[in-house]
JSON list of C-alpha atoms in Angstrom, two decimals:
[
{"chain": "A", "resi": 228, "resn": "UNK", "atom": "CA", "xyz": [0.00, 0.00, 0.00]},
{"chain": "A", "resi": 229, "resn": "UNK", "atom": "CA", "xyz": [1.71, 2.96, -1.43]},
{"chain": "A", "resi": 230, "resn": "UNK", "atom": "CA", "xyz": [0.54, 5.48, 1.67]},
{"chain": "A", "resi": 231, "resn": "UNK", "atom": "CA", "xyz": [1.96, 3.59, 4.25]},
{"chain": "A", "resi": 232, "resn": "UNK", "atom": "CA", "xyz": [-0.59, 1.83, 6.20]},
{"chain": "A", "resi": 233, "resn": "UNK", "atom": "CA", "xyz": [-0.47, -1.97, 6.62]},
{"chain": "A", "resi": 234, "resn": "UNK", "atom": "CA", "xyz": [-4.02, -4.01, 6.12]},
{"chain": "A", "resi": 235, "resn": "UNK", "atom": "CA", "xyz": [-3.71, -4.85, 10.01]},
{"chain": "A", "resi": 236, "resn": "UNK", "atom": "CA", "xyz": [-2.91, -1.34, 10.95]},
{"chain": "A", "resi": 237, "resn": "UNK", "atom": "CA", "xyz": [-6.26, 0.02, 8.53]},
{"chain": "A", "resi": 238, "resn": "UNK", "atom": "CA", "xyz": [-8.29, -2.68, 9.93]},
{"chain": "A", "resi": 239, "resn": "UNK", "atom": "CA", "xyz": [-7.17, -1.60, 13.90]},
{"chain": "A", "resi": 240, "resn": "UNK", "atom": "CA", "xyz": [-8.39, 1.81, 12.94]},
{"chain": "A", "resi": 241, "resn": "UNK", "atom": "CA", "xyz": [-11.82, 0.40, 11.21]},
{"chain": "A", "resi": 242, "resn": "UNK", "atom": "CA", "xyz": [-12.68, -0.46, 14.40]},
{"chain": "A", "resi": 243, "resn": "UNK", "atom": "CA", "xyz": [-11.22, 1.99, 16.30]},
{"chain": "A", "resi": 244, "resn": "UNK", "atom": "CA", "xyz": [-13.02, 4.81, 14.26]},
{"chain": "A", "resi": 245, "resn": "UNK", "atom": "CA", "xyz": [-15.77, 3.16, 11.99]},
{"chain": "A", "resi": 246, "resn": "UNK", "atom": "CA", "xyz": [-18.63, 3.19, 14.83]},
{"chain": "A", "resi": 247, "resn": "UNK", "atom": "CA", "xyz": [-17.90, 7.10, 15.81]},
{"chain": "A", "resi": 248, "resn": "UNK", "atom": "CA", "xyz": [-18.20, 7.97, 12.08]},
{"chain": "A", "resi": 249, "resn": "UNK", "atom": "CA", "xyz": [-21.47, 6.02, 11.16]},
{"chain": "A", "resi": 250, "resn": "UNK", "atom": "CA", "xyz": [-22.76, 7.78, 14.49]},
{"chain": "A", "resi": 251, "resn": "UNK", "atom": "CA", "xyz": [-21.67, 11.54, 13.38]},
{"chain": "A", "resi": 252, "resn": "UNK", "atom": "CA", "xyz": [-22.84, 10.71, 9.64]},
{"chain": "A", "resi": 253, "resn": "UNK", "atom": "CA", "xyz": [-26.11, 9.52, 10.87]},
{"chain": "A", "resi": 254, "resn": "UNK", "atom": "CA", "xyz": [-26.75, 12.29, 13.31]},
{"chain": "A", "resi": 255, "resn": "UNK", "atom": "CA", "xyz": [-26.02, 15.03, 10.51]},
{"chain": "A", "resi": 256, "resn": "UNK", "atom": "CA", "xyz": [-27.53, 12.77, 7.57]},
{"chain": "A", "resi": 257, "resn": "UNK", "atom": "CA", "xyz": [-30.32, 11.25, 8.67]},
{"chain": "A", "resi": 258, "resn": "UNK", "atom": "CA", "xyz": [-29.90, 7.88, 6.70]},
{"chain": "A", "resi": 259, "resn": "UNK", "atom": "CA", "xyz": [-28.00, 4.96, 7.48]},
{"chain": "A", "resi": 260, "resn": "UNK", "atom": "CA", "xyz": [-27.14, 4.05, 4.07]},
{"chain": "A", "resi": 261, "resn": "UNK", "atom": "CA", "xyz": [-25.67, 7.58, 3.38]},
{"chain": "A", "resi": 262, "resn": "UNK", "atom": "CA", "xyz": [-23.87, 7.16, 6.85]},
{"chain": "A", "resi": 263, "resn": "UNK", "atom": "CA", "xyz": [-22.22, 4.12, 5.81]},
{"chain": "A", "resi": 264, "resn": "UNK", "atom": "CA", "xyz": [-21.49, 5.85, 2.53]},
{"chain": "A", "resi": 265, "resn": "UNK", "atom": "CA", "xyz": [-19.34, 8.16, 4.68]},
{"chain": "A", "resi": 266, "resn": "UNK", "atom": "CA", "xyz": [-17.70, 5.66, 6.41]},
{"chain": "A", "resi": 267, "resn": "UNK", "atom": "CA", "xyz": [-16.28, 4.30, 3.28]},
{"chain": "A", "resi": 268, "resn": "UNK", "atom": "CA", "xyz": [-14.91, 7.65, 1.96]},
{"chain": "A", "resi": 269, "resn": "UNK", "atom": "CA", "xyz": [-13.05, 8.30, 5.10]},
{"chain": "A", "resi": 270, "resn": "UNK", "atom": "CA", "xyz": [-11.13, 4.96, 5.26]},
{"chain": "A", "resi": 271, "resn": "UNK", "atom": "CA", "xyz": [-10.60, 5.50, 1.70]},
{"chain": "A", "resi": 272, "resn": "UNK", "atom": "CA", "xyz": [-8.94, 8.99, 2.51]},
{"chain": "A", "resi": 273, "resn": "UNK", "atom": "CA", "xyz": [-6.98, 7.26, 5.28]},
{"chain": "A", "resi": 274, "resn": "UNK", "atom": "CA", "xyz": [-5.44, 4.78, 2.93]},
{"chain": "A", "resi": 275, "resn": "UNK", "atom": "CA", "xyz": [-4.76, 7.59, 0.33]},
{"chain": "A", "resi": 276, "resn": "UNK", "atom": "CA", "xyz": [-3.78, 10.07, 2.79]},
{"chain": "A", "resi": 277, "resn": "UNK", "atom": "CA", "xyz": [-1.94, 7.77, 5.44]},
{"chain": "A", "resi": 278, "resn": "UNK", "atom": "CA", "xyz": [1.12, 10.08, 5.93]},
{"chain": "A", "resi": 279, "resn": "UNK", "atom": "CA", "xyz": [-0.93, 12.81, 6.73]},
{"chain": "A", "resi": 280, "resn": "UNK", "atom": "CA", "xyz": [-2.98, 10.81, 9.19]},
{"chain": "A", "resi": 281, "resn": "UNK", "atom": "CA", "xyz": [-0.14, 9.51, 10.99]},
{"chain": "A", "resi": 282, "resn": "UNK", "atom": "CA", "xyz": [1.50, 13.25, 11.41]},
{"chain": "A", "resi": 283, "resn": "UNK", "atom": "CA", "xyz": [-1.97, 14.32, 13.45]},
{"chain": "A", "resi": 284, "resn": "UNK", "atom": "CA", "xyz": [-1.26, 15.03, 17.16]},
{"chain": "A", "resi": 285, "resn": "UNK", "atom": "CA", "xyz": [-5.02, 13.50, 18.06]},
{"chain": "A", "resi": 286, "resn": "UNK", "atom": "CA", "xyz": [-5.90, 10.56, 15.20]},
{"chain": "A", "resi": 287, "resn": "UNK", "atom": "CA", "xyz": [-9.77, 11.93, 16.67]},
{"chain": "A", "resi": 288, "resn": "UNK", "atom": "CA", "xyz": [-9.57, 15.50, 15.20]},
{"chain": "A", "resi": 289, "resn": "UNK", "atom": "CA", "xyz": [-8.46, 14.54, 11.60]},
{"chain": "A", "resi": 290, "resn": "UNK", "atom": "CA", "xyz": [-11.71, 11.60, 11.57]},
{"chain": "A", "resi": 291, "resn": "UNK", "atom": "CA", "xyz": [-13.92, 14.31, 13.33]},
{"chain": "A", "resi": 292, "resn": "UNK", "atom": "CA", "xyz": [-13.11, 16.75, 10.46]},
{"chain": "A", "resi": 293, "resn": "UNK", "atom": "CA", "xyz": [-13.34, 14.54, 7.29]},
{"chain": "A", "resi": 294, "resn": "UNK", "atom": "CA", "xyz": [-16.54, 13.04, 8.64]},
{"chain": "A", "resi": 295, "resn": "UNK", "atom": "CA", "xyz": [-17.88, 16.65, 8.99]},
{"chain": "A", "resi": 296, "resn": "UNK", "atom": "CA", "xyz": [-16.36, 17.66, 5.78]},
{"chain": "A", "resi": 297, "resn": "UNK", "atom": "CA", "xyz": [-18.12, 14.57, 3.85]},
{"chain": "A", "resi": 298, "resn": "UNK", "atom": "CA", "xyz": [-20.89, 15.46, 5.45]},
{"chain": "A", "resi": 299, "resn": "UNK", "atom": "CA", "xyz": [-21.79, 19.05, 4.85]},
{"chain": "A", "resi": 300, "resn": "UNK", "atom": "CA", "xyz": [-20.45, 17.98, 1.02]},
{"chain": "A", "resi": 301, "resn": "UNK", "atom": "CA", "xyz": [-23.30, 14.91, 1.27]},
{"chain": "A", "resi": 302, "resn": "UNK", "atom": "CA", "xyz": [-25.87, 17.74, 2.00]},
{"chain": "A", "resi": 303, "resn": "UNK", "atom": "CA", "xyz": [-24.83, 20.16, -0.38]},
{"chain": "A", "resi": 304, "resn": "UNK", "atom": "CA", "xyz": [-25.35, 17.20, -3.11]},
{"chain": "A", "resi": 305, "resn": "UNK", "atom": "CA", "xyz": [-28.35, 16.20, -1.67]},
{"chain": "A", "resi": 306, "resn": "UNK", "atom": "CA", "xyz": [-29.85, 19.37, -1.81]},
{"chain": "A", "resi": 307, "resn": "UNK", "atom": "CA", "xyz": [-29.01, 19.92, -5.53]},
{"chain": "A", "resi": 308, "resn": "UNK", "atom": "CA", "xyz": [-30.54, 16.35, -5.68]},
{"chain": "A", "resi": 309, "resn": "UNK", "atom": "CA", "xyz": [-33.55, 16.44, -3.54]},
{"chain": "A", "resi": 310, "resn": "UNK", "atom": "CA", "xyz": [-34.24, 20.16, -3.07]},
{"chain": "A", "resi": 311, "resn": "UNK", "atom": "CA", "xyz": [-37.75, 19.60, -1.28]},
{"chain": "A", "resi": 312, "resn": "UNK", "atom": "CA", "xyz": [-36.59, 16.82, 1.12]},
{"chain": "A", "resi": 313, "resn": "UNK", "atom": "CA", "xyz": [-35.57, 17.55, 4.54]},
{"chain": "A", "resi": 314, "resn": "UNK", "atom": "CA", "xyz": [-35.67, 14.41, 6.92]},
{"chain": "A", "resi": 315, "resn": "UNK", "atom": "CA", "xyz": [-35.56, 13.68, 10.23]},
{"chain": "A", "resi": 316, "resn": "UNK", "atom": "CA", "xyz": [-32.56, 11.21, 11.29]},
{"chain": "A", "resi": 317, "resn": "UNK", "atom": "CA", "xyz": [-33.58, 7.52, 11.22]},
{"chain": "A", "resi": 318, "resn": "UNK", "atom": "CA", "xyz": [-31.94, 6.03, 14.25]},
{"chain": "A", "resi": 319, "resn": "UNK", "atom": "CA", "xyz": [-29.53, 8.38, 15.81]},
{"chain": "A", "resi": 320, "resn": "UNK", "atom": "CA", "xyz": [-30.01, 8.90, 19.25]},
{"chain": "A", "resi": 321, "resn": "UNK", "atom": "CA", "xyz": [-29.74, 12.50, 19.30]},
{"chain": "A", "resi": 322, "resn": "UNK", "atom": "CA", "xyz": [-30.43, 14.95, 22.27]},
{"chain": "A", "resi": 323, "resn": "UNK", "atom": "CA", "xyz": [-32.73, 17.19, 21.62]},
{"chain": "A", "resi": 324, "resn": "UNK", "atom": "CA", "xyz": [-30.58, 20.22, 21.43]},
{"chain": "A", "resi": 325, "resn": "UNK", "atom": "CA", "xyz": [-28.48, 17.67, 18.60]},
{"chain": "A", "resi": 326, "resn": "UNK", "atom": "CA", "xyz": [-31.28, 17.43, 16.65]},
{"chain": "A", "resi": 327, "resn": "UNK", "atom": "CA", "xyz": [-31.78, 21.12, 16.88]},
{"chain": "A", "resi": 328, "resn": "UNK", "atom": "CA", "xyz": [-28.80, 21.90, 15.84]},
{"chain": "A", "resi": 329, "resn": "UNK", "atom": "CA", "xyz": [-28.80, 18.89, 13.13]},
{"chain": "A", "resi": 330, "resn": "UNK", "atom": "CA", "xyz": [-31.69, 20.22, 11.52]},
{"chain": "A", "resi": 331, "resn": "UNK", "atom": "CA", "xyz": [-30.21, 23.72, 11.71]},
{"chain": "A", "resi": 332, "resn": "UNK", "atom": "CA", "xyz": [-27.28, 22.99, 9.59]},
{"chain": "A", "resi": 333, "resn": "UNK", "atom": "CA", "xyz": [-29.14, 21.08, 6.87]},
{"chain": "A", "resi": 334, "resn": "UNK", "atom": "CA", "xyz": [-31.00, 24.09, 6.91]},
{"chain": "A", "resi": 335, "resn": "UNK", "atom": "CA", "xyz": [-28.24, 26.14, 6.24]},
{"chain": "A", "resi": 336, "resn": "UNK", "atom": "CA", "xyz": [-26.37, 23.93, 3.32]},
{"chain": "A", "resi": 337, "resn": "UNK", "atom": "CA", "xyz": [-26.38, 26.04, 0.21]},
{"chain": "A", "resi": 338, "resn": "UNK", "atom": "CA", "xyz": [-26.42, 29.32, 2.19]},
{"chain": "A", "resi": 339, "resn": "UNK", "atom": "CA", "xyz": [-23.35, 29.70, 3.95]},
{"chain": "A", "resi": 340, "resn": "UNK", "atom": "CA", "xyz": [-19.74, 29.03, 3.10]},
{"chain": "A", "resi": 341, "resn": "UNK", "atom": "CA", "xyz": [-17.57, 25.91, 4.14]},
{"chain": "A", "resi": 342, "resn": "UNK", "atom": "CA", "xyz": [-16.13, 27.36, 7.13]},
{"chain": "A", "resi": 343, "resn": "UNK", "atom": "CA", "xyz": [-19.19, 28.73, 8.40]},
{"chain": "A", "resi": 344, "resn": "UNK", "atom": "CA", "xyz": [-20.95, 25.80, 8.15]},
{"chain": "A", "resi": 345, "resn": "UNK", "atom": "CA", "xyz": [-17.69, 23.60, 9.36]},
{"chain": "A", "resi": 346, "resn": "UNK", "atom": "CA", "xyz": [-18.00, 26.07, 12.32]},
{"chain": "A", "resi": 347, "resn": "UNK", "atom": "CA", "xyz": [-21.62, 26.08, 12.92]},
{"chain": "A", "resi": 348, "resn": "UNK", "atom": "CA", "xyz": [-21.29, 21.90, 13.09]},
{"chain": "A", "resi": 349, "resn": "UNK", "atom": "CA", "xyz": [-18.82, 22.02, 15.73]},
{"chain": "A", "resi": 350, "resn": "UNK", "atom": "CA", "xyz": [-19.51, 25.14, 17.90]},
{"chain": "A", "resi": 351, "resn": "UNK", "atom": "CA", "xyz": [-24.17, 24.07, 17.57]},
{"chain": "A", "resi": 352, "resn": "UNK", "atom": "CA", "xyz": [-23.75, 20.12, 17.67]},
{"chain": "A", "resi": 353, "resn": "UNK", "atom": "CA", "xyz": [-20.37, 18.99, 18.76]},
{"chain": "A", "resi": 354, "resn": "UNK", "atom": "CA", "xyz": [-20.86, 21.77, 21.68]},
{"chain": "A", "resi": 355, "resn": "UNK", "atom": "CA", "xyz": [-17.19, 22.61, 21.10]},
{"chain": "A", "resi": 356, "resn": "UNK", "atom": "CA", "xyz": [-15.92, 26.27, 22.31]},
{"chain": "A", "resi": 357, "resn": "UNK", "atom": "CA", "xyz": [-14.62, 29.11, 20.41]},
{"chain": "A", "resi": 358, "resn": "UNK", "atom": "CA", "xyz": [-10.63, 27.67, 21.45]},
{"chain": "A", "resi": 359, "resn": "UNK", "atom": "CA", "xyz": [-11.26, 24.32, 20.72]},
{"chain": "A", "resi": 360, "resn": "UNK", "atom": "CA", "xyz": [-12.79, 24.87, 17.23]},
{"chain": "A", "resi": 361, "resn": "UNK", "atom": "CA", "xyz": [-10.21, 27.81, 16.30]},
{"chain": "A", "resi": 362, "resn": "UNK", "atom": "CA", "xyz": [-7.48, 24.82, 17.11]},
{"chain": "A", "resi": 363, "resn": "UNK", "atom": "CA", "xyz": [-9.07, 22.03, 15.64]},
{"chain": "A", "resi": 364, "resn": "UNK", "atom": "CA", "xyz": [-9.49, 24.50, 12.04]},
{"chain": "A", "resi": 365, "resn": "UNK", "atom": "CA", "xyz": [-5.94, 25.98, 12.54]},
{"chain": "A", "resi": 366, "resn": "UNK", "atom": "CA", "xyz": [-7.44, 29.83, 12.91]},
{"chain": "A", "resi": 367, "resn": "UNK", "atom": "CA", "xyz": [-7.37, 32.22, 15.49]},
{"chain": "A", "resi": 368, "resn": "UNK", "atom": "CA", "xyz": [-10.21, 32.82, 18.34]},
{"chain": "A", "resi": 369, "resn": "UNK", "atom": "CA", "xyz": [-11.14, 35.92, 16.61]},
{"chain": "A", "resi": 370, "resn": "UNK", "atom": "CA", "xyz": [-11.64, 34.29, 13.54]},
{"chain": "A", "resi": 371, "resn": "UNK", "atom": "CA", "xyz": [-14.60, 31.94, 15.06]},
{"chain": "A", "resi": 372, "resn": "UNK", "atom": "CA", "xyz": [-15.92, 34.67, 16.72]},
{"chain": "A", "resi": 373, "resn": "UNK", "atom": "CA", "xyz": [-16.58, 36.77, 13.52]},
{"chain": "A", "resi": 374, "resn": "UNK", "atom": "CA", "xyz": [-17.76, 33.48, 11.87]},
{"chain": "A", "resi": 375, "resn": "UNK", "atom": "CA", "xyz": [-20.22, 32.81, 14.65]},
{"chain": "A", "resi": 376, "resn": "UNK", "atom": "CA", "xyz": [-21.13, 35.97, 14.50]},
{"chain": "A", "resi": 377, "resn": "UNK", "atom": "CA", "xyz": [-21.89, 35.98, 10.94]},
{"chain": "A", "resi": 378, "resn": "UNK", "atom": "CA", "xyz": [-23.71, 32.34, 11.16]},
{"chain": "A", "resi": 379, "resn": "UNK", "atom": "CA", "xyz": [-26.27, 34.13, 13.50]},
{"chain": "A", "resi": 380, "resn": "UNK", "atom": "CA", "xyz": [-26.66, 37.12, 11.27]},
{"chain": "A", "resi": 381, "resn": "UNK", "atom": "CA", "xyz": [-27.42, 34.89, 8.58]},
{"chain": "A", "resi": 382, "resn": "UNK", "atom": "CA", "xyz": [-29.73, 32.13, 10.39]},
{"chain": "A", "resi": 383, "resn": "UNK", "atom": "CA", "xyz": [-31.78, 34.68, 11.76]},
{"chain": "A", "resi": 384, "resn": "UNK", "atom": "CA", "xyz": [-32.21, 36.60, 8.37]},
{"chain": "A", "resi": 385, "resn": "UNK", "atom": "CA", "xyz": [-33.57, 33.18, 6.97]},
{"chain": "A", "resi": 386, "resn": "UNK", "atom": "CA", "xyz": [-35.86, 32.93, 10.30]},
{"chain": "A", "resi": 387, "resn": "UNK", "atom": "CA", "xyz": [-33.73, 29.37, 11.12]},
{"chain": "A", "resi": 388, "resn": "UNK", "atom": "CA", "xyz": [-32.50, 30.41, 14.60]},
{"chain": "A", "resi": 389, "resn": "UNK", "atom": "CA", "xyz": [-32.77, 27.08, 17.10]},
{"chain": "A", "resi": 390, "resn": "UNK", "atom": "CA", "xyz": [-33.57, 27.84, 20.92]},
{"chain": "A", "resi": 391, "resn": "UNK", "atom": "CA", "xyz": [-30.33, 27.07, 21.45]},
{"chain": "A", "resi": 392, "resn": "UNK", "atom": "CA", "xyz": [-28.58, 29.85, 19.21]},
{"chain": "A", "resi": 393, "resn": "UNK", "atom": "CA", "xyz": [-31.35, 32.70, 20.72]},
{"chain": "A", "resi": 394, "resn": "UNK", "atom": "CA", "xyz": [-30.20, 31.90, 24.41]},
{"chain": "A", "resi": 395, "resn": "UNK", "atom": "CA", "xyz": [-27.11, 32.80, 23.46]},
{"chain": "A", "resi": 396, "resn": "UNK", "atom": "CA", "xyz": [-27.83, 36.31, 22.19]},
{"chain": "A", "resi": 397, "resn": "UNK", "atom": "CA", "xyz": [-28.88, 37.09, 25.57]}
]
């Protein structure tokens, strides 16, 4: 295997990682069979992209942000696909402030940029701070504040602003 990782080492991360990506794919999907579609691309970019895996500091951050990345990509297809059809996820057992935020940012594919919507994932459903998502994207504090900012400019100009997002106006 030309990037480096062994069949045993690939298959040690399969089932290290495989069950936490179906769960995040389902929970911003909706459908199984597109979660397991997910699944399969990230493995696939951890054989291509070995090297670079192995170089991560936490093996968890670089799973957490193709899985989001194939995600909010899986959404924007769909939506080109399947304009009128926004589900409700089949079996992920979401709290309801996750399912909030889930249906938030299918809400918000097509309308805001990569980042923002990268951001929006992490800071509304992962629950991750300002810090930990300005280390985890490589940008400064500041930088996720102005995006946040901007994500609630924008959801509440489209009338899409969860419980959740309100409370923290203040």
């Amino acid at each position: 295997m030309a990037s480096g990782l062994g069949a045993e080492e690939l298959r040690e991360l399969y089932e290290r990682f495989a069950p936490v990506v179906h769960r995040r794919a389902l929970a911003l999907l909706g459908r199984d069979a597109d979660a397991w579609d997910i699944v399969q691309e990230v493995f696939e970019r951890m054989l291509t992209a070995g090297a670079r895996f192995r170089r991560e500091a936490r093996p968890m951050t670089y799973v957490y942000r193709v899985t989001t990345n194939l995600c909010l990509n899986a959404l924007r297809s769909r939506q080109l696909r399947e304009p009128a059809l926004l589900e409700a996820p089949e079996a992920a057992a979401l709290t309801p402030s996750q399912w909030e935020a889930a249906d938030f940012i299918r809400h918000l594919v097509g309308r805001m940029g990569e980042r923002e919507l990268e951001v929006a994932t992490l800071h509304f459903f992962d629950g991750l701070t300002q810090e930990e998502i300005a280390g985890m994207l490589d940008v400064s504090r500041k930088t996720i504040v102005r995006d946040l900012d901007s994500i609630r400019k924008k959801a509440a100009e489209l009338g899409r602003l969860p419980e959740a997002l309100e409370a923290e106006r203040g």
